[in-house]
Amino acid sequence: MKQLAEPENVASGVLYVVATPIGHLDDITIRAIDILKQVDYIAAEDTRHSKKLLDHYQITTPSLSLHEHNEAARIPALLEKLQQGEQLALISDAGTPLMSDPGFLLVRAAREAEIPVIPIPGPSALIAAASAAGIAVNQFCFLGFLPHQPVARRKLMEKYGSIECTMIVYESPHRLCATLEDLNQVMGDARNICIAREMTKKFETFLYGTAAAVRQQILSDTNQLKGEMVILIEGRKETEDLALTEVDRLLKILLEHLSPSHAAKVVARYSGLPKQSIYQRALAFNENETGAIEDS
Ligand code: SAM
């Protein structure tokens, strides 16, 4: 077992959770490099991917793979190493492990076995994007990757669309346009979003505006569809609530004469709000009313 500089007087092994760069190789702390050099093993999401970083800093510590498909199976052997006093560092392909990356099962197992778990903080795309987007993040809700299925994705947006704090999601370039379309449908154009793309890399870009405007920018420059990206979405605003009071008044009057889908169509046209969300409101009102006209 190697002698570690910190923490002092540790009897059992230690699991270090080490943040690594999200692009620029210089974005790693001195402490992270020291720990990666000193531990007995590095558990890496993809050992070939991490080799570039480890070679760059002349880190020769043996590495083993720990990814979503083998994490559960590897835990008993890794716990045994830790219980025998060995030191292990957990890293992912980029940023902070466990942030939409593997490692949770191992960290939980180590905690349950009363093995010290020590974070070595550093980069994360979530925090980098939040710090530079220009969207309020004194309170935010991180949703990781959105569901791939359109129905599930919209459901999630509807669920979180009513909260007042900023939403932050990771998104893949393949689904970006569909996601922006859904955001526009579900949340209308009262809110701004920011797309933080390729942060700390050559083509770092921040796009800012309503979901519809940002989608337009992307369609006119498809380079914006390349690389890695984080989306920040402003939380629900008070003005939306005021607008909705008026909308609800009009909707209730129209529902006395029209079906929910007809009424929603008229109100959406009048207010500029997404038809789908007005329709959901119309259905909810209709459920509580007797004698209301139903959609056929
Ligand atoms: N653990 C990482 C972290 O702490 O940021 C995130 C890993 S997650 C599997 C990968 C996602 O993070 C990407 O699909 C993208 O949404 C986001 N991401 C990672 N690096 C990024 C970068 N340099 N710029 C923008 N987004 C990035």
PDB file of N, CA, C and O and ligand atoms in Angstrom, residues 22-23 92 94-97 99-101 123-126 145 170-171 196-201 228-230, ligand 1:
ATOM      1  N   ILE A  22     -13.666  18.850 -18.048  1.00  0.00           N
ATOM      2  CA  ILE A  22     -14.797  18.605 -18.967  1.00  0.00           C
ATOM      3  C   ILE A  22     -14.393  18.966 -20.402  1.00  0.00           C
ATOM      4  O   ILE A  22     -15.240  19.050 -21.278  1.00  0.00           O
ATOM      5  N   GLY A  23     -13.134  19.196 -20.628  1.00  0.00           N
ATOM      6  CA  GLY A  23     -12.658  19.544 -21.976  1.00  0.00           C
ATOM      7  C   GLY A  23     -11.201  19.967 -21.901  1.00  0.00           C
ATOM      8  O   GLY A  23     -10.296  19.216 -22.272  1.00  0.00           O
ATOM      9  N   SER A  92     -14.657   9.733 -13.720  1.00  0.00           N
ATOM     10  CA  SER A  92     -15.511   9.413 -14.871  1.00  0.00           C
ATOM     11  C   SER A  92     -14.844   9.987 -16.123  1.00  0.00           C
ATOM     12  O   SER A  92     -13.753  10.561 -16.040  1.00  0.00           O
ATOM     13  N   ALA A  94     -15.532  12.550 -17.786  1.00  0.00           N
ATOM     14  CA  ALA A  94     -15.386  14.002 -17.710  1.00  0.00           C
ATOM     15  C   ALA A  94     -16.150  14.538 -16.515  1.00  0.00           C
ATOM     16  O   ALA A  94     -17.207  14.018 -16.159  1.00  0.00           O
ATOM     17  N   GLY A  95     -15.589  15.558 -15.885  1.00  0.00           N
ATOM     18  CA  GLY A  95     -16.302  16.233 -14.810  1.00  0.00           C
ATOM     19  C   GLY A  95     -16.343  15.435 -13.518  1.00  0.00           C
ATOM     20  O   GLY A  95     -15.411  14.684 -13.192  1.00  0.00           O
ATOM     21  N   THR A  96     -17.429  15.583 -12.808  1.00  0.00           N
ATOM     22  CA  THR A  96     -17.563  14.981 -11.480  1.00  0.00           C
ATOM     23  C   THR A  96     -18.306  13.654 -11.564  1.00  0.00           C
ATOM     24  O   THR A  96     -19.404  13.613 -12.111  1.00  0.00           O
ATOM     25  N   PRO A  97     -17.696  12.569 -11.044  1.00  0.00           N
ATOM     26  CA  PRO A  97     -18.404  11.278 -11.045  1.00  0.00           C
ATOM     27  C   PRO A  97     -19.766  11.413 -10.354  1.00  0.00           C
ATOM     28  O   PRO A  97     -19.968  12.294  -9.507  1.00  0.00           O
ATOM     29  N   MET A  99     -22.414  12.628 -11.381  1.00  0.00           N
ATOM     30  CA  MET A  99     -23.251  13.660 -12.009  1.00  0.00           C
ATOM     31  C   MET A  99     -23.628  13.142 -13.389  1.00  0.00           C
ATOM     32  O   MET A  99     -22.885  13.342 -14.359  1.00  0.00           O
ATOM     33  N   SER A 100     -24.736  12.401 -13.475  1.00  0.00           N
ATOM     34  CA  SER A 100     -25.139  11.682 -14.700  1.00  0.00           C
ATOM     35  C   SER A 100     -24.011  10.775 -15.179  1.00  0.00           C
ATOM     36  O   SER A 100     -23.792  10.601 -16.382  1.00  0.00           O
ATOM     37  N   ASP A 101     -23.279  10.244 -14.268  1.00  0.00           N
ATOM     38  CA  ASP A 101     -22.165   9.322 -14.535  1.00  0.00           C
ATOM     39  C   ASP A 101     -22.169   8.211 -13.489  1.00  0.00           C
ATOM     40  O   ASP A 101     -22.781   8.378 -12.426  1.00  0.00           O
ATOM     41  N   PRO A 123     -14.210  20.377 -11.812  1.00  0.00           N
ATOM     42  CA  PRO A 123     -15.171  20.733 -12.852  1.00  0.00           C
ATOM     43  C   PRO A 123     -16.422  19.858 -12.877  1.00  0.00           C
ATOM     44  O   PRO A 123     -16.380  18.681 -12.517  1.00  0.00           O
ATOM     45  N   SER A 124     -17.516  20.494 -13.301  1.00  0.00           N
ATOM     46  CA  SER A 124     -18.733  19.781 -13.670  1.00  0.00           C
ATOM     47  C   SER A 124     -19.435  20.662 -14.692  1.00  0.00           C
ATOM     48  O   SER A 124     -19.523  21.884 -14.500  1.00  0.00           O
ATOM     49  N   ALA A 125     -19.941  20.062 -15.763  1.00  0.00           N
ATOM     50  CA  ALA A 125     -20.606  20.842 -16.815  1.00  0.00           C
ATOM     51  C   ALA A 125     -21.798  21.597 -16.242  1.00  0.00           C
ATOM     52  O   ALA A 125     -22.083  22.728 -16.634  1.00  0.00           O
ATOM     53  N   LEU A 126     -22.479  20.965 -15.308  1.00  0.00           N
ATOM     54  CA  LEU A 126     -23.647  21.580 -14.674  1.00  0.00           C
ATOM     55  C   LEU A 126     -23.279  22.923 -14.047  1.00  0.00           C
ATOM     56  O   LEU A 126     -23.919  23.950 -14.291  1.00  0.00           O
ATOM     57  N   PHE A 145     -30.202  13.936 -17.757  1.00  0.00           N
ATOM     58  CA  PHE A 145     -30.650  13.810 -19.151  1.00  0.00           C
ATOM     59  C   PHE A 145     -32.171  13.690 -19.180  1.00  0.00           C
ATOM     60  O   PHE A 145     -32.752  12.950 -18.380  1.00  0.00           O
ATOM     61  N   TYR A 170     -28.972  18.044 -19.122  1.00  0.00           N
ATOM     62  CA  TYR A 170     -27.965  17.644 -20.102  1.00  0.00           C
ATOM     63  C   TYR A 170     -28.734  17.170 -21.342  1.00  0.00           C
ATOM     64  O   TYR A 170     -29.774  16.507 -21.206  1.00  0.00           O
ATOM     65  N   GLU A 171     -28.231  17.500 -22.514  1.00  0.00           N
ATOM     66  CA  GLU A 171     -28.953  17.069 -23.713  1.00  0.00           C
ATOM     67  C   GLU A 171     -27.971  16.626 -24.798  1.00  0.00           C
ATOM     68  O   GLU A 171     -26.833  17.114 -24.866  1.00  0.00           O
ATOM     69  N   ALA A 196     -25.393  26.003 -23.246  1.00  0.00           N
ATOM     70  CA  ALA A 196     -23.945  26.108 -23.039  1.00  0.00           C
ATOM     71  C   ALA A 196     -23.309  24.917 -23.742  1.00  0.00           C
ATOM     72  O   ALA A 196     -23.498  23.778 -23.335  1.00  0.00           O
ATOM     73  N   ARG A 197     -22.593  25.204 -24.827  1.00  0.00           N
ATOM     74  CA  ARG A 197     -22.096  24.114 -25.685  1.00  0.00           C
ATOM     75  C   ARG A 197     -20.558  24.079 -25.689  1.00  0.00           C
ATOM     76  O   ARG A 197     -19.914  25.136 -25.736  1.00  0.00           O
ATOM     77  N   GLU A 198     -20.022  22.877 -25.619  1.00  0.00           N
ATOM     78  CA  GLU A 198     -18.580  22.684 -25.754  1.00  0.00           C
ATOM     79  C   GLU A 198     -17.763  23.572 -24.802  1.00  0.00           C
ATOM     80  O   GLU A 198     -16.747  24.162 -25.197  1.00  0.00           O
ATOM     81  N   MET A 199     -18.216  23.675 -23.578  1.00  0.00           N
ATOM     82  CA  MET A 199     -17.522  24.548 -22.623  1.00  0.00           C
ATOM     83  C   MET A 199     -16.084  24.105 -22.409  1.00  0.00           C
ATOM     84  O   MET A 199     -15.789  22.909 -22.358  1.00  0.00           O
ATOM     85  N   THR A 200     -15.228  25.072 -22.296  1.00  0.00           N
ATOM     86  CA  THR A 200     -13.768  24.945 -22.091  1.00  0.00           C
ATOM     87  C   THR A 200     -13.056  24.378 -23.318  1.00  0.00           C
ATOM     88  O   THR A 200     -11.859  24.094 -23.264  1.00  0.00           O
ATOM     89  N   LYS A 201     -13.775  24.203 -24.421  1.00  0.00           N
ATOM     90  CA  LYS A 201     -13.151  23.660 -25.642  1.00  0.00           C
ATOM     91  C   LYS A 201     -13.126  24.732 -26.735  1.00  0.00           C
ATOM     92  O   LYS A 201     -13.670  25.828 -26.562  1.00  0.00           O
ATOM     93  N   GLU A 228     -21.059  18.756 -27.060  1.00  0.00           N
ATOM     94  CA  GLU A 228     -21.773  18.480 -25.800  1.00  0.00           C
ATOM     95  C   GLU A 228     -22.474  19.736 -25.320  1.00  0.00           C
ATOM     96  O   GLU A 228     -21.981  20.847 -25.530  1.00  0.00           O
ATOM     97  N   MET A 229     -23.626  19.561 -24.696  1.00  0.00           N
ATOM     98  CA  MET A 229     -24.368  20.759 -24.302  1.00  0.00           C
ATOM     99  C   MET A 229     -25.208  20.596 -23.028  1.00  0.00           C
ATOM    100  O   MET A 229     -25.637  19.489 -22.688  1.00  0.00           O
ATOM    101  N   VAL A 230     -25.374  21.739 -22.377  1.00  0.00           N
ATOM    102  CA  VAL A 230     -26.215  21.824 -21.188  1.00  0.00           C
ATOM    103  C   VAL A 230     -27.284  22.878 -21.485  1.00  0.00           C
ATOM    104  O   VAL A 230     -26.973  23.905 -22.090  1.00  0.00           O
TER     105      VAL A 230
HETATM  106  N1  SAM B   1     -20.043  14.042 -14.949  1.00  0.00           N
HETATM  107  C1  SAM B   1     -20.122  15.087 -15.931  1.00  0.00           C
HETATM  108  C2  SAM B   1     -20.162  16.437 -15.251  1.00  0.00           C
HETATM  109  O1  SAM B   1     -19.869  16.540 -14.069  1.00  0.00           O
HETATM  110  O2  SAM B   1     -20.462  17.412 -15.914  1.00  0.00           O
HETATM  111  C3  SAM B   1     -21.279  14.909 -16.879  1.00  0.00           C
HETATM  112  C4  SAM B   1     -21.302  13.587 -17.566  1.00  0.00           C
HETATM  113  S1  SAM B   1     -22.676  13.363 -18.599  1.00  0.00           S
HETATM  114  C5  SAM B   1     -22.508  11.682 -19.058  1.00  0.00           C
HETATM  115  C6  SAM B   1     -22.142  14.113 -20.086  1.00  0.00           C
HETATM  116  C7  SAM B   1     -22.994  15.336 -20.420  1.00  0.00           C
HETATM  117  O3  SAM B   1     -22.501  16.469 -19.702  1.00  0.00           O
HETATM  118  C8  SAM B   1     -22.928  15.749 -21.882  1.00  0.00           C
HETATM  119  O4  SAM B   1     -23.837  15.016 -22.672  1.00  0.00           O
HETATM  120  C9  SAM B   1     -23.306  17.209 -21.808  1.00  0.00           C
HETATM  121  O5  SAM B   1     -24.702  17.341 -21.640  1.00  0.00           O
HETATM  122  C10 SAM B   1     -22.601  17.618 -20.503  1.00  0.00           C
HETATM  123  N2  SAM B   1     -21.220  18.082 -20.796  1.00  0.00           N
HETATM  124  C11 SAM B   1     -20.075  17.441 -20.487  1.00  0.00           C
HETATM  125  N3  SAM B   1     -19.024  18.183 -20.878  1.00  0.00           N
HETATM  126  C12 SAM B   1     -19.523  19.316 -21.437  1.00  0.00           C
HETATM  127  C13 SAM B   1     -18.938  20.467 -22.021  1.00  0.00           C
HETATM  128  N4  SAM B   1     -17.622  20.589 -22.129  1.00  0.00           N
HETATM  129  N5  SAM B   1     -19.765  21.437 -22.486  1.00  0.00           N
HETATM  130  C14 SAM B   1     -21.102  21.317 -22.404  1.00  0.00           C
HETATM  131  N6  SAM B   1     -21.700  20.251 -21.848  1.00  0.00           N
HETATM  132  C15 SAM B   1     -20.925  19.256 -21.376  1.00  0.00           C
END
